[in-house]
Coordinates of C-alpha atoms in Angstrom, one line a residue:
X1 CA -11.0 7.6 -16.0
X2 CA -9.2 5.1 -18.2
X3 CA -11.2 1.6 -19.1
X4 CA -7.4 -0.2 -18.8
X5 CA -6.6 -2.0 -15.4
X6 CA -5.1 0.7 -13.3
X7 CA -2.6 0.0 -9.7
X8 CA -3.6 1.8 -6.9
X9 CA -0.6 4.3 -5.9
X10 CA -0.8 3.7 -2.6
X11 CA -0.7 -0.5 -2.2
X12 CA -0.5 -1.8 -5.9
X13 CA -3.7 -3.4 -6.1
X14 CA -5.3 -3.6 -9.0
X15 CA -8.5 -1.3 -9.7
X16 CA -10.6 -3.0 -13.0
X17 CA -14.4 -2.5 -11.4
X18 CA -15.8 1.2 -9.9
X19 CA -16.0 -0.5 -6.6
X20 CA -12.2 -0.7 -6.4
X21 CA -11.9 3.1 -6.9
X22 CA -11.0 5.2 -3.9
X23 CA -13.6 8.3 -3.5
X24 CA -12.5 12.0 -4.1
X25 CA -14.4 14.7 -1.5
X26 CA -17.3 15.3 -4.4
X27 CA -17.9 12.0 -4.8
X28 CA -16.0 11.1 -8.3
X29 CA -13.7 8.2 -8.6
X30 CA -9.8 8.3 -7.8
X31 CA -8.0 7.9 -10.8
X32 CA -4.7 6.8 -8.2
X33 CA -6.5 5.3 -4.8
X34 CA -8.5 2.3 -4.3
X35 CA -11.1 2.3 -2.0
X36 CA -9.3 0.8 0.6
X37 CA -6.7 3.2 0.4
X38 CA -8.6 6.6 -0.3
X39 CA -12.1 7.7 0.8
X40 CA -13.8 11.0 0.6
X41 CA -10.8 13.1 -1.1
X42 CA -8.4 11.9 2.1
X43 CA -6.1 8.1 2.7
X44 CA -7.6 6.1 4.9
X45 CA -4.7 6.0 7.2
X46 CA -1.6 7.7 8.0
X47 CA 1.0 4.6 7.7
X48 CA 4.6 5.0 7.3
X49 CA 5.7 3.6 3.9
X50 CA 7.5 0.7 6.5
X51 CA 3.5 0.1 8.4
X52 CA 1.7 -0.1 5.0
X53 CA 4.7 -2.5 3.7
X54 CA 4.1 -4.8 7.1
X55 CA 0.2 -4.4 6.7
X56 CA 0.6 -5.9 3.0
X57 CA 2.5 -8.5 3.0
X58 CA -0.7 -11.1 3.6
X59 CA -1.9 -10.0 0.2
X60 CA 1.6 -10.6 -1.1
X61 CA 3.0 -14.2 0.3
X62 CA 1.5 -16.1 -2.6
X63 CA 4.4 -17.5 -4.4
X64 CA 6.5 -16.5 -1.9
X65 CA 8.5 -18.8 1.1
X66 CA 7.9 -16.5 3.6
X67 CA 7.3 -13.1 4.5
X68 CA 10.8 -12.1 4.1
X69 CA 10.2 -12.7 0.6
X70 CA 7.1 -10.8 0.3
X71 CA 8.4 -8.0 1.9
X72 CA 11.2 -7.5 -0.6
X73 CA 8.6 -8.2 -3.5
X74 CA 6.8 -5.2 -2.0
X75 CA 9.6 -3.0 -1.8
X76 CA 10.6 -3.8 -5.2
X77 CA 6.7 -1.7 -6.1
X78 CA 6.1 1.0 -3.0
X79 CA 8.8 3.2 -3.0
X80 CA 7.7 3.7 -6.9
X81 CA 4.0 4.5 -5.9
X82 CA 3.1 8.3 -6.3
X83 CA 2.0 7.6 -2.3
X84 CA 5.5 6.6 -1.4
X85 CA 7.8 8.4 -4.4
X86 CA 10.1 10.4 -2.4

């Protein structure tokens, strides 16, 4: 695992501590999921890229005038996740 601040893959947030690292099926850390995001080798839901997008934009609104905004601030990041890379 690299000591640099990583993004999770799956929602962009950043992973600096071992607490924000998902969990592979051994128990090792995910070098590409945080925890909310990954647990025990498996995501921790099955959202569309459009759900996870909706369920985000909360973390996302700061700086932003609404959630319009936010949304295309997220959208600008997802579809380049390796969750999300089509």
């Amino acid at each position: 695992m690299t000591t640099e601040t990583s993004i999770c893959q799956s929602c962009a947030m950043p992973m600096v501590e071992p607490k924000d690292f998902g969990t592979q099926a051994d128990g090792g850390l995910s070098e590409d999921y945080c925890v909310h995001c990954w647990q025990g080798g498996r995501f921790t839901g099955d959202s569309t890229l459009e759900q996870a997008v909706e369920a985000n934009i909360p973390w996302w609104r700061d700086g932003c005038k609404n959630d319009d905004e936010a949304r295309a601030k997220i959208m600008e990041v997802f579809p380049n996740l390796k969750r999300w890379k089509k």
